[in-house]
Structure formats: structure tokens, C-alpha cells
C-alpha positions as a Markdown table, in Angstrom:
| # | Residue | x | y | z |
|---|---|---|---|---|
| 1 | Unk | -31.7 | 61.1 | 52.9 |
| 2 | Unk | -28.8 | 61.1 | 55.6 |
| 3 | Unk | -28.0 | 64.8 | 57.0 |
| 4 | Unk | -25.7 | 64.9 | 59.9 |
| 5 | Unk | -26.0 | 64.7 | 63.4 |
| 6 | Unk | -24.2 | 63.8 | 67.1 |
| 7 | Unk | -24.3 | 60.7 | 67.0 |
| 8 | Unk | -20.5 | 60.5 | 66.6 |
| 9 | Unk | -18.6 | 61.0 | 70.0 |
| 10 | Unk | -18.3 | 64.4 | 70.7 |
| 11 | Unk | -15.2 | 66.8 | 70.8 |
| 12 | Unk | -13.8 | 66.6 | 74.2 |
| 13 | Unk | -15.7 | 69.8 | 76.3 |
| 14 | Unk | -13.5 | 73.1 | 76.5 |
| 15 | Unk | -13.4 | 73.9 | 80.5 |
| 16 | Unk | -16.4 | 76.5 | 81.7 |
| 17 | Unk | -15.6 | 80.2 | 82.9 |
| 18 | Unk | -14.9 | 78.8 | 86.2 |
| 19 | Unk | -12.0 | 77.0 | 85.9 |
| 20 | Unk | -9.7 | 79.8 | 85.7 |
| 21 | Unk | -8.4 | 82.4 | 83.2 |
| 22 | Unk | -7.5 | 81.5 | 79.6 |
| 23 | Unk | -6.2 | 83.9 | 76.7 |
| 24 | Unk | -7.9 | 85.3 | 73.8 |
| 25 | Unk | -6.1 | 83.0 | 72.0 |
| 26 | Unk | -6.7 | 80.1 | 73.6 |
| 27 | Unk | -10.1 | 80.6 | 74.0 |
| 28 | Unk | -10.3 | 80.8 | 70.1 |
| 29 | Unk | -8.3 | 77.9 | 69.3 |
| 30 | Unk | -10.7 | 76.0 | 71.3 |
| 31 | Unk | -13.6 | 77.7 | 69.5 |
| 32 | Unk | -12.3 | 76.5 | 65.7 |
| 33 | Unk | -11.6 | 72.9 | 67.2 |
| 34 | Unk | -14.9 | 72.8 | 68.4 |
| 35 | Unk | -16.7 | 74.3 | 65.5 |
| 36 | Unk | -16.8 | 72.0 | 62.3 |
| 37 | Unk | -19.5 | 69.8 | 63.9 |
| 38 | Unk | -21.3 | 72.0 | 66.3 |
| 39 | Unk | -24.8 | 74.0 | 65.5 |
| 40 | Unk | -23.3 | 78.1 | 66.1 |
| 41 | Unk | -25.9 | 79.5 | 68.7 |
| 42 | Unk | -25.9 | 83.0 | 67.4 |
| 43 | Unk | -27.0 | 85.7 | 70.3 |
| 44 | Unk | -28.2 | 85.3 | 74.0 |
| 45 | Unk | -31.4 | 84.7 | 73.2 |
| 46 | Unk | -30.5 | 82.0 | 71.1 |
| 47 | Unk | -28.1 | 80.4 | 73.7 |
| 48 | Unk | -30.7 | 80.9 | 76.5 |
| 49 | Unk | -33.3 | 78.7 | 74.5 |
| 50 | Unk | -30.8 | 75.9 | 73.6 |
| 51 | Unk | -29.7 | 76.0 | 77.3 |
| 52 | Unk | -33.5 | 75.2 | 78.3 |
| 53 | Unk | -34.7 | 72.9 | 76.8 |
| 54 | Unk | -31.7 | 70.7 | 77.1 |
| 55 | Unk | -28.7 | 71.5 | 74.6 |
| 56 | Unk | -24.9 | 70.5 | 75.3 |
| 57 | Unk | -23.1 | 73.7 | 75.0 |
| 58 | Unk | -19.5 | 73.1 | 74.3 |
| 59 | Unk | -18.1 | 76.4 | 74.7 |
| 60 | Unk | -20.1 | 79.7 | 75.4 |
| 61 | Unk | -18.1 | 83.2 | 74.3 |
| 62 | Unk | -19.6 | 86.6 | 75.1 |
| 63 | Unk | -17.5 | 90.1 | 74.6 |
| 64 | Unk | -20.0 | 91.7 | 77.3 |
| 65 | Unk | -20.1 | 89.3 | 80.2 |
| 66 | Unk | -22.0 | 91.5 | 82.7 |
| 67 | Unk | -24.7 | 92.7 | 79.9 |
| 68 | Unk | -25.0 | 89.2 | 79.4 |
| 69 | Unk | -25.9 | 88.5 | 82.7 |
| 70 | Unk | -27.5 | 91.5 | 83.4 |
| 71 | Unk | -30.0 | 89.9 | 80.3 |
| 72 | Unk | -30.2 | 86.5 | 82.3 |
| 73 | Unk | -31.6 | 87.9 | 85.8 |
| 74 | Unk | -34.0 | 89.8 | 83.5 |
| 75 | Unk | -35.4 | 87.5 | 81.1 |
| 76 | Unk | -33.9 | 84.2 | 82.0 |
| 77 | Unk | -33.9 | 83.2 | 85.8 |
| 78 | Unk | -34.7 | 79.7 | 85.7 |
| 79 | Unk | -31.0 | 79.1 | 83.4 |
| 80 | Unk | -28.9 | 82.1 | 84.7 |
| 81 | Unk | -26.7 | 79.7 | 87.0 |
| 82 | Unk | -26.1 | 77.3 | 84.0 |
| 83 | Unk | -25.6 | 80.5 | 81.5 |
| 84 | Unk | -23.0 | 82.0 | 84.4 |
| 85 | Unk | -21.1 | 78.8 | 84.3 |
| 86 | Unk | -20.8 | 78.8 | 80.6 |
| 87 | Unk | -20.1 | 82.2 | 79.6 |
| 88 | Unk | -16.4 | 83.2 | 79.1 |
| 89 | Unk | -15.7 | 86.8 | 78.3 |
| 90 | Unk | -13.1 | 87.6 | 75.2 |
| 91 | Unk | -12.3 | 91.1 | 73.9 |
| 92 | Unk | -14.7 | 91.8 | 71.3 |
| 93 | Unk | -12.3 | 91.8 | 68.3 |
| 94 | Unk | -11.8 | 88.2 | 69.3 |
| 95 | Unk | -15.9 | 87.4 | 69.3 |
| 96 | Unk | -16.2 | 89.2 | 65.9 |
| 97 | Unk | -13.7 | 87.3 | 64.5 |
| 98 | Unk | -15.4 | 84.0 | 65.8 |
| 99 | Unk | -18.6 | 84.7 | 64.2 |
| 100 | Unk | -20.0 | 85.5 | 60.9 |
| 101 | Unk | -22.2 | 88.8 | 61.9 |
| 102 | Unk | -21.3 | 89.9 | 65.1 |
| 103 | Unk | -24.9 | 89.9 | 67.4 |
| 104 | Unk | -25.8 | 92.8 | 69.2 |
| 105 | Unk | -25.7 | 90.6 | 72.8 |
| 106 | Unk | -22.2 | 89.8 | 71.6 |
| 107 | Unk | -22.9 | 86.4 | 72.8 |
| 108 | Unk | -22.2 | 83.4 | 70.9 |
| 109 | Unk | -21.7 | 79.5 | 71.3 |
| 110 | Unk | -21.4 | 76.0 | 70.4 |
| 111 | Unk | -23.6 | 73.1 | 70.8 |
| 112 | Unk | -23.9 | 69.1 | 70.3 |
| 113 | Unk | -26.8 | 68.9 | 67.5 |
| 114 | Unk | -29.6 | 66.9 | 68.5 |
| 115 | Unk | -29.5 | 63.2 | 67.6 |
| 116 | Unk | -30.6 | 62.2 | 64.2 |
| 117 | Unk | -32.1 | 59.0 | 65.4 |
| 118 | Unk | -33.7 | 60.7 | 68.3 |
| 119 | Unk | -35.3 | 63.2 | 65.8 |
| 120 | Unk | -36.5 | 60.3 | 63.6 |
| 121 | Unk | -38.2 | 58.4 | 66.6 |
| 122 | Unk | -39.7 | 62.0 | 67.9 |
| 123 | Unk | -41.3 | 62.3 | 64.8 |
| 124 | Unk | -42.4 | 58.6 | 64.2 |
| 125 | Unk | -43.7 | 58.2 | 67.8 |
| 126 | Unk | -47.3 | 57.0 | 67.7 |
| 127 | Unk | -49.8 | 58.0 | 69.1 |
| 128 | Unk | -48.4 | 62.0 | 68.6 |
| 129 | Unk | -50.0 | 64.6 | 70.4 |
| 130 | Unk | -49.4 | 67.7 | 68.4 |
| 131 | Unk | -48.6 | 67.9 | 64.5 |
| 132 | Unk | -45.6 | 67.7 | 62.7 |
| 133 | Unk | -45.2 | 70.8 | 60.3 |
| 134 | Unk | -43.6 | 70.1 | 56.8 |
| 135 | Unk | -41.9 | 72.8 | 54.7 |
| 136 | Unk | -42.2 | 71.0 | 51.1 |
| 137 | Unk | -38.8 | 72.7 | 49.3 |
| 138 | Unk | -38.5 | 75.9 | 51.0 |
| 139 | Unk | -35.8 | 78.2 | 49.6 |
| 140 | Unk | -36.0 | 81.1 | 52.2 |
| 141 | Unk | -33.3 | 80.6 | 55.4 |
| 142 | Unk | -35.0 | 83.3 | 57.4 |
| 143 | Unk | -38.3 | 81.8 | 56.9 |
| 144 | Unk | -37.6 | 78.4 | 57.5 |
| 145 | Unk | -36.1 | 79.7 | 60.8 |
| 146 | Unk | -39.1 | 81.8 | 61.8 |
| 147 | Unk | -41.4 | 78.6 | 61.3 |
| 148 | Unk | -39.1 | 76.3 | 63.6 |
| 149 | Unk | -39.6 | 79.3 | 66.2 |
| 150 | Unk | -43.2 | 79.1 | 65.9 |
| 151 | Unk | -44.1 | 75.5 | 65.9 |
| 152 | Unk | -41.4 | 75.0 | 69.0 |
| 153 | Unk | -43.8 | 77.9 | 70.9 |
| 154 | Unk | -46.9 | 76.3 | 69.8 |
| 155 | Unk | -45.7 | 72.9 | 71.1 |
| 156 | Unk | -45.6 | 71.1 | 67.7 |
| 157 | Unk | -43.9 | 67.5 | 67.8 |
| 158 | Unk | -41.3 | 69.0 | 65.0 |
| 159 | Unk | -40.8 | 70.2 | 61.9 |
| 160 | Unk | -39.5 | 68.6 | 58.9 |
| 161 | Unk | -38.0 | 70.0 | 55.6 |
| 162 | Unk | -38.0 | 68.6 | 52.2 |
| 163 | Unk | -35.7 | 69.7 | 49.3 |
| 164 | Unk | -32.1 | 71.0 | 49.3 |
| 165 | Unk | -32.5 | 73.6 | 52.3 |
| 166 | Unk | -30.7 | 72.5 | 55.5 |
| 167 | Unk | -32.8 | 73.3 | 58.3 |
| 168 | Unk | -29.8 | 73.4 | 60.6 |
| 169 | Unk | -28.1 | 75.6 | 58.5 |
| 170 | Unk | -26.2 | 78.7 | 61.0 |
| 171 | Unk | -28.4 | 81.3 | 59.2 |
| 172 | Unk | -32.0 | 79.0 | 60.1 |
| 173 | Unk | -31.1 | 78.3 | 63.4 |
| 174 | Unk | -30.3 | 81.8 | 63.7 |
| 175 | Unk | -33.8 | 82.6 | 62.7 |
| 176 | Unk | -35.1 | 80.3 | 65.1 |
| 177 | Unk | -33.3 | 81.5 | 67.8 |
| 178 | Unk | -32.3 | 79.0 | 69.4 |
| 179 | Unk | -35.7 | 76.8 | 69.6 |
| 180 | Unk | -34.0 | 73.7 | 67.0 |
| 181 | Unk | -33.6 | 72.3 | 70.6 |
| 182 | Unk | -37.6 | 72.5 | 71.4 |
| 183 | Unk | -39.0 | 70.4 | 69.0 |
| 184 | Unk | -37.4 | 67.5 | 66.1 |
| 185 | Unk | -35.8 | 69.2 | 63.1 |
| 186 | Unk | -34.7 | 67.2 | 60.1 |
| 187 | Unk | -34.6 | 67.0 | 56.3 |
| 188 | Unk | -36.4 | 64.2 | 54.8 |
| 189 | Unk | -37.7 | 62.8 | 51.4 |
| 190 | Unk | -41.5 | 62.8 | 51.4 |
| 191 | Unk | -41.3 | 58.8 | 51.5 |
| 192 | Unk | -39.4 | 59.4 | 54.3 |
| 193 | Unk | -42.2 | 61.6 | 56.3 |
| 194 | Unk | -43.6 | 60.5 | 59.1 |
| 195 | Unk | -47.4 | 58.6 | 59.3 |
| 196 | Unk | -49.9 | 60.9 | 59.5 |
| 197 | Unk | -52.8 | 62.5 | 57.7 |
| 198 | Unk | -51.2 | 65.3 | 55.1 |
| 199 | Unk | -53.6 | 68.8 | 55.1 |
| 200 | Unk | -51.6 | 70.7 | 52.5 |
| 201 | Unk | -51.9 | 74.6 | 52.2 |
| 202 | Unk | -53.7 | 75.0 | 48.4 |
| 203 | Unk | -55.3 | 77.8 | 47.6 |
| 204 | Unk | -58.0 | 75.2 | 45.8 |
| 205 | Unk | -58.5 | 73.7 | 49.4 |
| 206 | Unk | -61.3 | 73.3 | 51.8 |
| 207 | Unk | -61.7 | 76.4 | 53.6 |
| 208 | Unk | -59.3 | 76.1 | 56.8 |
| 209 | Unk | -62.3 | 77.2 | 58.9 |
| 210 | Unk | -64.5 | 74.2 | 58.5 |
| 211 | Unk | -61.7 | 71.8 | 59.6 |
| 212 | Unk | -60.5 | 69.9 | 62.8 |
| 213 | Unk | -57.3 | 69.4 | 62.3 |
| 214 | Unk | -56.1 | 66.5 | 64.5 |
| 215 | Unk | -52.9 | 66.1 | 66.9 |
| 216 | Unk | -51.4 | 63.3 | 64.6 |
| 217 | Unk | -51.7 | 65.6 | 61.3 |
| 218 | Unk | -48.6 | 66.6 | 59.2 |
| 219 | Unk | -49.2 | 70.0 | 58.2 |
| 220 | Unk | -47.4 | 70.6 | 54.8 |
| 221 | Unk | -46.7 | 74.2 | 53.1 |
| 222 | Unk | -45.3 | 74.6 | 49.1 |
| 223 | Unk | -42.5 | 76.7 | 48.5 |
| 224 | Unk | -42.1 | 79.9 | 48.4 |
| 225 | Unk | -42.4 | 80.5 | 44.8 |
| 226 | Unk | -43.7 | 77.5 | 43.1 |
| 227 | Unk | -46.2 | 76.1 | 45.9 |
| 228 | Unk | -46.5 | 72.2 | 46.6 |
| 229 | Unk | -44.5 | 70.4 | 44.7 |
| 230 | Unk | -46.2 | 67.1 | 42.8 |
| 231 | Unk | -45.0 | 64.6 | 44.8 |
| 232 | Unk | -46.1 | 66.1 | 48.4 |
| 233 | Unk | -49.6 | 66.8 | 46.6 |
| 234 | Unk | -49.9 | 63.6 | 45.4 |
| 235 | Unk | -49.1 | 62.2 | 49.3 |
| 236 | Unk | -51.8 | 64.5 | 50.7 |
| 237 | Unk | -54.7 | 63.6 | 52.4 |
| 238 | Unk | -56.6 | 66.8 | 52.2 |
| 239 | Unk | -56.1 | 70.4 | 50.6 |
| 240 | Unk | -56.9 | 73.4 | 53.3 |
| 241 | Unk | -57.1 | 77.3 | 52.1 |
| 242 | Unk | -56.5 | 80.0 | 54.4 |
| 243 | Unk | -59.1 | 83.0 | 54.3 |
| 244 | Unk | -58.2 | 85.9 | 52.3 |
| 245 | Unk | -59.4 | 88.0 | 50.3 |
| 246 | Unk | -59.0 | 88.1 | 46.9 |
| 247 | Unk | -57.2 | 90.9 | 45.3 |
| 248 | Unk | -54.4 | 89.3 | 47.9 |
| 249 | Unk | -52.1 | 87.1 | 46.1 |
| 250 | Unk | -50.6 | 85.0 | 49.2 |
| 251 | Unk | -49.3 | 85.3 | 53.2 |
| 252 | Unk | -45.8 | 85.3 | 54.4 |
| 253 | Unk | -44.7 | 81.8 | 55.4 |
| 254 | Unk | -44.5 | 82.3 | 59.1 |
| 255 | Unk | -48.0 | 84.0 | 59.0 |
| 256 | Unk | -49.4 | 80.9 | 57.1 |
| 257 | Unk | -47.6 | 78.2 | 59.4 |
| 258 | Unk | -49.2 | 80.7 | 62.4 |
| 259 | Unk | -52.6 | 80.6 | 61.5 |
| 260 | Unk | -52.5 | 77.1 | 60.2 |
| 261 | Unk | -51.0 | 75.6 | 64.3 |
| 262 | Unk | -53.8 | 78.2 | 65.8 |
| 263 | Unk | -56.4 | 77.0 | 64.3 |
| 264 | Unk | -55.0 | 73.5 | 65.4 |
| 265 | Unk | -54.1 | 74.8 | 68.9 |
| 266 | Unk | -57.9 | 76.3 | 69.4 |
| 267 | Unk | -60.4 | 73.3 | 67.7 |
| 268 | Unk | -58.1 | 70.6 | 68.7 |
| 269 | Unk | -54.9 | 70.3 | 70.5 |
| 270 | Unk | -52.8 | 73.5 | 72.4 |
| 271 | Unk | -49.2 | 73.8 | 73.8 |
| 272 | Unk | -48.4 | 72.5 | 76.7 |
| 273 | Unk | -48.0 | 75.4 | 78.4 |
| 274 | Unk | -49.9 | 78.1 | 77.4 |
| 275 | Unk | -49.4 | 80.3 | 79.5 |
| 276 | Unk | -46.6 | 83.0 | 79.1 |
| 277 | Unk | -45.4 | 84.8 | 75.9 |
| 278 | Unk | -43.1 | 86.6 | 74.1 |
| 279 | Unk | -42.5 | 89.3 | 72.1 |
| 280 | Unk | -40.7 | 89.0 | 68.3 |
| 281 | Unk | -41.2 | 88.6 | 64.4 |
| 282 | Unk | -39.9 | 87.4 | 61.6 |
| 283 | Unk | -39.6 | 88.7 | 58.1 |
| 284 | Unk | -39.6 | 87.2 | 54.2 |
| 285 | Unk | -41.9 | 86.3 | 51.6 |
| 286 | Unk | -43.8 | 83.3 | 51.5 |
| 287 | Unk | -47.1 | 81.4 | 50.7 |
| 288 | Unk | -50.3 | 81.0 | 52.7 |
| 289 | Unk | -51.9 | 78.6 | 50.8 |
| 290 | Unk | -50.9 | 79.9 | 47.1 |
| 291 | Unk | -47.2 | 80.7 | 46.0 |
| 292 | Unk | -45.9 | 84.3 | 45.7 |
């Protein structure tokens, strides 16, 4: 499966706040020349991760520069220099016309998406040190967002999806605020996936409890309506259950990829840096270990 990706030279970088005062309009026609190959970092927040850990931001619009800002000092020191640089204000009639739902940072930009072929050797790199997290046909945008914002904060070495979903998709990186740039995303068949013991999420599993799951494991949840699919059962290695009891029919799809890295983080492997936190959730139906 081929999705994608920068490897193709990229669009020629529109000039930084700093080098002087452009128009509404130009600033948008560089926006829409920029836009048809470039991942649409939706928000500060989102911005401020992708800046972090490494993005190329092509152009950076915000309709509040000094709110902006004011949110950097706060909550981002460490990239408010780079995030000062980037930023170019715009009335806000021009940033809501720019985006499809207008954020309420009024912040928005563009950036290179991650090689494909970098992704791939991420995810094949032997020995790994944390698990890779598989989302076997997931329907959900939202979810499949919240779960790449997870496994990036627990350090995983990527997630991969299976199916039609595009895990790049505006409304999953949205979701994910930003943290596509933490950790390898990419759609793959499951011959495609990478080496690796498979513990698949079955209700019918081994209780989750009396497991080690190891650093090098793929850590595959079904659907959110139909569960595992055949062909991702037949490739696993082991079926885990979450606990729950049973007049509960099934866990949220965040919750279930939450539980399933903390119980990998505390009996076998953690995030590199544990230390720290932050505040936020995520919403949608999903299955811990059994469909909805």
C-alpha cells in the first residue's frame, strides 16, 4: 500500500513574519500554493507539538498574534523563538477562510509530512524499544487521532493503521494535536506490518493482567464496530482481554489503547521521559478488547 509522503521536493518556503509586511492576500495565495501537499496543523497546540519534535513548517497564519504568543511564554518556552519567527498575523476573516473550522487559538499552519521511507525504517528498526500500536480498520477520525496522541506521550515507536482510514487525514491529525510528528504514522496492509509479536485486544484473550508485554510487541485493536478483522487474528501471536466487568459491553478506543501502553509502560518498558504531563481527552466510541 503506497500513501503519500515528502519525499518529493518541497514547495519553495513562503518568507517568515520577519521579513517584512505582506497583504492578506498575499499571505493567502501563498497558503493555497502551499496547501495541496502539506499536513494542516489545526490550533497552537497543534503547531507547538509539530514545531518540537522536529516538523518543517511552511507557513504559520494566526488572526491573534499576541494571544498566540502570550500561549507560547506560558506553555511553550523551549519553542517560542521558533513559533515567533513563524507566526504571521492576518485579519481573522482571512484565517477563517483558510481553514475548515476556525480554532479557538485562531492559529493555523502548514507542514512538510514526515517521510514515508523514514516511517517505514522507524517502524522496522530492530531491536525496538517500545511497541508499535496497530489500529486493525478503524472507522472513527477522532479516535484514531486521540490514539496517535497517546502512544506519541507514552513514547511508542509508532502507530500503524490498517484499512481505508488515512491516519494523516486533517480531521486525525487534528485529533492528535499535532503529535503525527512524535512517533511514525502510516497505513499498511497487515503483510506489510512490521516484525514483531502481535497481542490482539479479544475479549476471549488472556487476561491483560498476567502478561509482560515486551518493547518489540505490536499491539493490535479491532474496529470500532466489528472487532479484529480475520486476517489480523489470524497474524496474532497472542489474544489479551482487558478487565471489565461484565454487564459492560466494551471501552472507548483511546481508553483501551491507554490501558493496554500502561500496562506495557509499568511491567516492561516506559517513555523516555516520564516526567511532566499534561492535561486533555478525547471522545468516541470504541472497543477495549470486544466491539461496540
Amino acid at each position: 500500500m503506497t500513501d503519500p509522503a515528502s519525499d518529493l521536493p518541497p514547495v519553495s518556503p513562503v518568507p517568515s513574519a520577519s521579513a517584512g509586511p505582506r497583504t492578506p492576500s498575499d499571505v493567502a495565495a501563498a497558503w493555497h500554493r502551499q496547501a495541496g501537499d502539506s499536513v494542516l496543523l489545526d490550533g497552537f497546540h497543534a503547531l507547538k507539538h509539530a514545531v518540537r519534535f522536529g516538523a518543517r513548517v511552511r507557513i504559520a497564519l494566526t488572526a491573534d498574534r499576541a494571544g498566540a504568543l502570550a500561549l507560547a511564554d506560558e506553555l511553550a518556552g523551549d519553542v517560542r523563538d521558533t513559533l515567533a519567527e513563524l507566526l504571521t498575523e492576518v485579519p481573522h476573516e482571512t484565517y477563517a477562510a483558510l481553514v475548515p473550522r476556525p480554532h479557538p487559538t485562531a492559529v493555523a499552519a502548514l507542514a512538510v509530512r514526515p517521510s514515508r521511507a523514514d516511517n517505514l525504517r522507524r517502524l522496522a528498526h530492530t531491536p525496538r524499544t517500545a511497541p508499535v500500536v496497530v489500529l486493525d480498520n478503524p472507522r472513527n477520525l477522532g479516535n484514531a487521532g486521540a490514539v496517535i496522541r497517546l502512544a506519541a506521550g507514552f513514547g511508542a515507536t509508532g502507530v500503524v493503521t490498517t484499512g481505508t482510514l488515512d491516519p494523516w487525514h486533517p480531521t486525525v491529525v487534528r485529533g492528535g494535536a499535532g503529535l503525527h510528528f512524535a512517533t511514525a504514522v502510516e497505513r499498511l496492509t497487515v503483510e506489510e506490518l512490521p516484525s514483531g509479536p502481535v497481542f490482539a485486544l479479544d475479549p476471549e484473550g488472556e487476561d491483560i493482567r498476567s502478561l509482560e508485554l515486551p518493547d518489540d510487541a505490536l499491539l493490535a485493536f479491532g474496529s470500532e464496530r466489528s472487532g479484529l478483522s480475520a486476517e489480523l487474528r489470524a497474524r496474532a501471536d497472542h489474544l489479551v482481554a482487558l478487565p471489565m466487568r461484565p454487564q459492560v459491553s466494551s471501552y472507548n478506543l483511546a481508553t483501551s489503547v491507554a490501558m493496554t501502553l500502561y500496562h506495557w509502560s509499568a511491567t516492561s518498558g516506559s517513555p523516555s521521559s516520564a516526567t511532566g504531563g499534561a492535561t486533555g481527552g478525547a471522545t468516541g466510541g470504541a472497543p477495549g478488547g470486544a466491539p461496540v
